[in-house]
Short mmCIF file of C-alpha atoms in Angstrom, two decimals:
data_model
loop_
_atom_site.label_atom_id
_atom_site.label_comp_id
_atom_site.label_asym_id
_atom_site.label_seq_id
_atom_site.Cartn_x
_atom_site.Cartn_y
_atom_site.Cartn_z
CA UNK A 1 147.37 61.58 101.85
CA UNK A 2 149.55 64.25 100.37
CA UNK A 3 149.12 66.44 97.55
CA UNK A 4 150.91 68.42 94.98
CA UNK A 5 149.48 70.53 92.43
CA UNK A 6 151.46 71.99 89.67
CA UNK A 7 150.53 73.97 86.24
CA UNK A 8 149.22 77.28 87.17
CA UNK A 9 150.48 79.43 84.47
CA UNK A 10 149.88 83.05 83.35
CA UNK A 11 147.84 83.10 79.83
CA UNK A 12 145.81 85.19 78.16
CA UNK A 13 141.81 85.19 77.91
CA UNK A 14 140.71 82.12 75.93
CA UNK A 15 143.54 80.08 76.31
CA UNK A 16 143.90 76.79 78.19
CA UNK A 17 145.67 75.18 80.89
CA UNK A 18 146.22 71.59 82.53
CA UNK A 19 146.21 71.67 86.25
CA UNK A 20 147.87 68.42 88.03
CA UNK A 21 147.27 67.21 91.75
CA UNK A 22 149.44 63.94 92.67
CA UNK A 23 148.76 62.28 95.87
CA UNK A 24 150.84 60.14 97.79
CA UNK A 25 151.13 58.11 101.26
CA UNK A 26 147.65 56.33 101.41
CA UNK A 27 145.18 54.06 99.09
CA UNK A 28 144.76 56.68 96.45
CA UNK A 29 141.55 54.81 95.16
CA UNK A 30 139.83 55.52 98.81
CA UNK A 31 139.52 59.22 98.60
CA UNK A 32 137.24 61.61 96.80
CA UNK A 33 139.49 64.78 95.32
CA UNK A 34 138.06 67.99 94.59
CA UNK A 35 139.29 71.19 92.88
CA UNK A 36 139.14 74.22 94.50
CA UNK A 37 140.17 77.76 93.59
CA UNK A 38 140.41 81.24 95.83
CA UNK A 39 140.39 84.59 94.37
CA UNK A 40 142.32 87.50 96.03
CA UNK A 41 139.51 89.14 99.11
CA UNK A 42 137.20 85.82 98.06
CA UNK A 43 135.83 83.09 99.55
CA UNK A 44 137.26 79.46 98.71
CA UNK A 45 134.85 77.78 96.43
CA UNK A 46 134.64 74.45 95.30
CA UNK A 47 134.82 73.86 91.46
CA UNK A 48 134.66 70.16 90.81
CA UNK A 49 135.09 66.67 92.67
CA UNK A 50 135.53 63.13 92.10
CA UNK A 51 134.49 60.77 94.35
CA UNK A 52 136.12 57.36 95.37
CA UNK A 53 133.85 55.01 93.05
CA UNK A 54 134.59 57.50 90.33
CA UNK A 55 131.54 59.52 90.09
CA UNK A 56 132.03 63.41 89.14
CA UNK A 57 130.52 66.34 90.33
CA UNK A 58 130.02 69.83 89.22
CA UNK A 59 130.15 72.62 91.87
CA UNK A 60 130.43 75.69 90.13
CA UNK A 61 128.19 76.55 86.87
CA UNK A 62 130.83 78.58 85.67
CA UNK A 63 132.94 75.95 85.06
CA UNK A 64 130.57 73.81 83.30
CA UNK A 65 132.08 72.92 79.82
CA UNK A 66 135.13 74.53 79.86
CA UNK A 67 136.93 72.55 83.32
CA UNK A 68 137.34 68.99 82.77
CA UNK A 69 138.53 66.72 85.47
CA UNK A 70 139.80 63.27 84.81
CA UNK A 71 141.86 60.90 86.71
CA UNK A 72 145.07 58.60 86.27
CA UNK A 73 144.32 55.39 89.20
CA UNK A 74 147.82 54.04 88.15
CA UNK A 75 149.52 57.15 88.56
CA UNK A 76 147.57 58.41 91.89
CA UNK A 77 146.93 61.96 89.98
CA UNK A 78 144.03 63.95 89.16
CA UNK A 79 144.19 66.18 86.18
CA UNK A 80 141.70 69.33 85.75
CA UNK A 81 141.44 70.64 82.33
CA UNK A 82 141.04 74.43 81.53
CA UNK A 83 139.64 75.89 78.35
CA UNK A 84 138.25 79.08 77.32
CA UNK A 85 139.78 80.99 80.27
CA UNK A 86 138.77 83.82 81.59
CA UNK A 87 140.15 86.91 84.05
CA UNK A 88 137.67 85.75 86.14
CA UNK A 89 139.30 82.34 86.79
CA UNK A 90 142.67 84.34 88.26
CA UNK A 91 143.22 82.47 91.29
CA UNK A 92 145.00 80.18 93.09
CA UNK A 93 143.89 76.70 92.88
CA UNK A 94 143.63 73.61 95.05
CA UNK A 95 142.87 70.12 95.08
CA UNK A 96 141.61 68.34 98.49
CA UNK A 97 141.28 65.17 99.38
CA UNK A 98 138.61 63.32 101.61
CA UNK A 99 137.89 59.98 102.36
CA UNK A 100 135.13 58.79 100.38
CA UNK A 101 132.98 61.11 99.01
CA UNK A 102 132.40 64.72 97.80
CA UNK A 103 131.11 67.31 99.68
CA UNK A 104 130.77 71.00 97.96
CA UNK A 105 132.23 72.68 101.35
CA UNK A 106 135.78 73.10 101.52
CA UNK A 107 135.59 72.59 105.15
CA UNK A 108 134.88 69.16 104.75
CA UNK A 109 137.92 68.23 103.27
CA UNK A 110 140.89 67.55 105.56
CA UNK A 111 144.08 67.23 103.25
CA UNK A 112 145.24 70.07 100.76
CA UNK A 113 147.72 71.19 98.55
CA UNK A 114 149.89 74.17 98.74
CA UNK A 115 147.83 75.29 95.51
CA UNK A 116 149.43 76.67 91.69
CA UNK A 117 148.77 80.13 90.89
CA UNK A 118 146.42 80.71 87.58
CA UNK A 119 146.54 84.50 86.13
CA UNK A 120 144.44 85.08 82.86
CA UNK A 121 145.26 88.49 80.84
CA UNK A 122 141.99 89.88 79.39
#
């Protein structure tokens, strides 16, 4: 499968952004996505997944109510939703695919994006 991400943006603290991964070339519906982000001189870390039977899960607290991912089956795209930003969230960000279901290590997923660069002004 191959994926394209698109909305990184440069906004200020508090403000909001919609990220978009679309995947194409295989059964959409079989893979588990995940959102990732990486910080300049950090570690990749895994924000939030959704596996193939639709099931979503939380990596990094964070995150927790104020990233939202949802998912369009018809249009093969994952959508994560970004409020209340903060500096802390500058980074680039990813989504991954792989077959099945989520995993919280990066490693474990075998198909990536070229990422979309998020800067938040404080």
């Amino acid at each position: 499968v191959q994926l394209v991400e698109s909305g990184g943006d440069s906004v200020p603290a508090g403000g909001s952004l919609r990220l978009t991964c679309v995947a194409s070339g295989s059964s959409f519906g079989a893979y588990a996505i995940g959102w990732f982000r990486e910080a300049p001189g950090k570690e990749r870390e895994g924000l939030v997944c959704s596996s193939s039977n639709g099931k979503i899960a939380y990596y990094t607290e964070s995150v927790k109510g104020r990233f939202t991912m949802s998912t369009d089956n018809v249009k093969n795209t994952v959508y994560l939703q970004m409020d209340d930003l903060k500096s802390e969230d500058t980074a680039r960000y990813y989504c991954a695919a792989v077959p099945r279901w989520c995993y919280s290590s990066y490693g474990a997923f075998d198909s990536w994006g070229q990422g979309t660069q998020v800067f938040v002004s404080s």
